[in-house]
CSV table of C-alpha atoms in Angstrom, one decimal:
chain,number,residue,atom,x,y,z
A,184,UNK,CA,-162.0,98.6,4.2
A,185,UNK,CA,-165.8,98.4,3.0
A,186,UNK,CA,-168.2,95.1,4.1
A,187,UNK,CA,-171.2,93.9,1.3
A,188,UNK,CA,-173.0,91.2,1.8
A,189,UNK,CA,-174.0,89.3,-1.4
A,190,UNK,CA,-176.2,86.3,-1.7
A,191,UNK,CA,-175.8,85.9,2.4
A,192,UNK,CA,-172.3,85.8,2.3
A,193,UNK,CA,-169.8,88.5,3.5
A,194,UNK,CA,-167.4,90.1,1.2
A,195,UNK,CA,-164.6,92.3,2.3
A,196,UNK,CA,-163.0,94.6,0.0
A,197,UNK,CA,-159.9,96.7,0.8
A,198,UNK,CA,-160.0,99.9,-1.3
A,199,UNK,CA,-157.1,101.6,-1.6
A,200,UNK,CA,-155.6,104.0,-4.2
A,201,UNK,CA,-152.8,102.9,-6.6
A,202,UNK,CA,-149.6,105.2,-6.6
A,203,UNK,CA,-148.2,106.1,-10.0
A,204,UNK,CA,-144.8,105.2,-10.3
A,205,UNK,CA,-143.8,106.5,-13.7
A,206,UNK,CA,-144.4,109.0,-16.2
A,207,UNK,CA,-146.9,108.0,-19.3
A,208,UNK,CA,-145.7,105.3,-21.5
A,209,UNK,CA,-146.6,103.9,-24.6
A,210,UNK,CA,-146.8,100.0,-25.5
A,211,UNK,CA,-148.8,97.5,-27.7
A,212,UNK,CA,-151.3,95.2,-26.2
A,213,UNK,CA,-149.6,91.8,-26.1
A,214,UNK,CA,-153.1,90.0,-25.3
A,215,UNK,CA,-156.5,90.9,-23.8
A,216,UNK,CA,-159.0,88.4,-22.3
A,217,UNK,CA,-162.5,90.0,-22.8
A,218,UNK,CA,-164.3,87.2,-20.4
A,219,UNK,CA,-161.7,87.6,-17.9
A,220,UNK,CA,-161.3,91.3,-18.2
A,221,UNK,CA,-157.5,91.7,-18.0
A,222,UNK,CA,-154.4,91.1,-20.1
A,223,UNK,CA,-150.9,92.5,-20.7
A,224,UNK,CA,-149.3,95.5,-22.8
A,225,UNK,CA,-145.6,95.1,-24.1
A,226,UNK,CA,-143.9,98.2,-23.2
A,227,UNK,CA,-142.2,100.2,-25.5
A,228,UNK,CA,-139.4,100.7,-22.7
A,229,UNK,CA,-139.0,96.7,-22.4
A,230,UNK,CA,-140.9,94.4,-20.5
A,231,UNK,CA,-145.0,93.2,-20.1
A,232,UNK,CA,-147.4,95.1,-17.7
A,233,UNK,CA,-150.7,94.0,-16.3
A,234,UNK,CA,-153.7,95.9,-17.4
A,235,UNK,CA,-157.2,95.4,-16.1
A,236,UNK,CA,-160.5,96.4,-17.8
A,237,UNK,CA,-161.1,98.8,-15.0
A,238,UNK,CA,-157.9,100.9,-16.1
A,239,UNK,CA,-159.2,101.4,-19.8
A,240,UNK,CA,-160.2,104.9,-20.2
A,241,UNK,CA,-163.8,105.8,-21.9
A,242,UNK,CA,-167.5,104.9,-21.7
A,243,UNK,CA,-169.3,101.8,-22.4
A,244,UNK,CA,-167.6,98.5,-22.9
A,245,UNK,CA,-164.2,98.7,-22.0
A,246,UNK,CA,-161.8,96.3,-23.9
A,247,UNK,CA,-158.6,96.1,-25.7
A,248,UNK,CA,-157.6,94.6,-29.2
A,249,UNK,CA,-154.4,92.3,-29.6
A,250,UNK,CA,-151.7,94.4,-31.4
A,251,UNK,CA,-153.4,97.7,-30.2
A,252,UNK,CA,-151.3,100.7,-29.3
A,253,UNK,CA,-152.0,102.3,-26.0
A,254,UNK,CA,-150.7,105.1,-23.5
A,255,UNK,CA,-150.8,104.4,-19.8
A,256,UNK,CA,-149.4,105.5,-16.5
A,257,UNK,CA,-147.5,102.7,-14.6
A,258,UNK,CA,-148.7,102.1,-10.9
A,259,UNK,CA,-147.9,99.7,-8.1
A,260,UNK,CA,-150.7,97.2,-7.4
A,261,UNK,CA,-151.0,94.5,-4.9
A,262,UNK,CA,-149.2,92.1,-7.2
A,263,UNK,CA,-146.7,94.6,-8.9
A,264,UNK,CA,-146.7,96.8,-11.4
A,265,UNK,CA,-149.8,97.5,-13.6
A,266,UNK,CA,-151.0,100.1,-16.2
A,267,UNK,CA,-153.3,102.4,-15.1
A,268,UNK,CA,-155.5,105.5,-17.1
A,269,UNK,CA,-155.2,103.4,-20.1
A,270,UNK,CA,-155.9,105.5,-23.5
A,271,UNK,CA,-156.1,103.9,-27.1
A,272,UNK,CA,-153.9,105.6,-29.5
A,273,UNK,CA,-155.3,106.4,-32.9
A,274,UNK,CA,-153.8,105.1,-36.0
């Protein structure tokens, strides 16, 4: 656990490594909100999975486009399954 003081308020963060639970998968970005930094991917295997901007691989501004094809690992997060190590698939 880490403690940070931000604007005279104490913020506690519990850092833990997410555990990968499946092989890499492919899917299509269902929607991604750039302002909030998260969205959902429709998995080729079925169902949707949460994605956070911090899971997107690459440098600079990390974002995804609706309808974009991606490859990702599936990990167990604090609120269920989420995409990790997300890479864009070239057309």
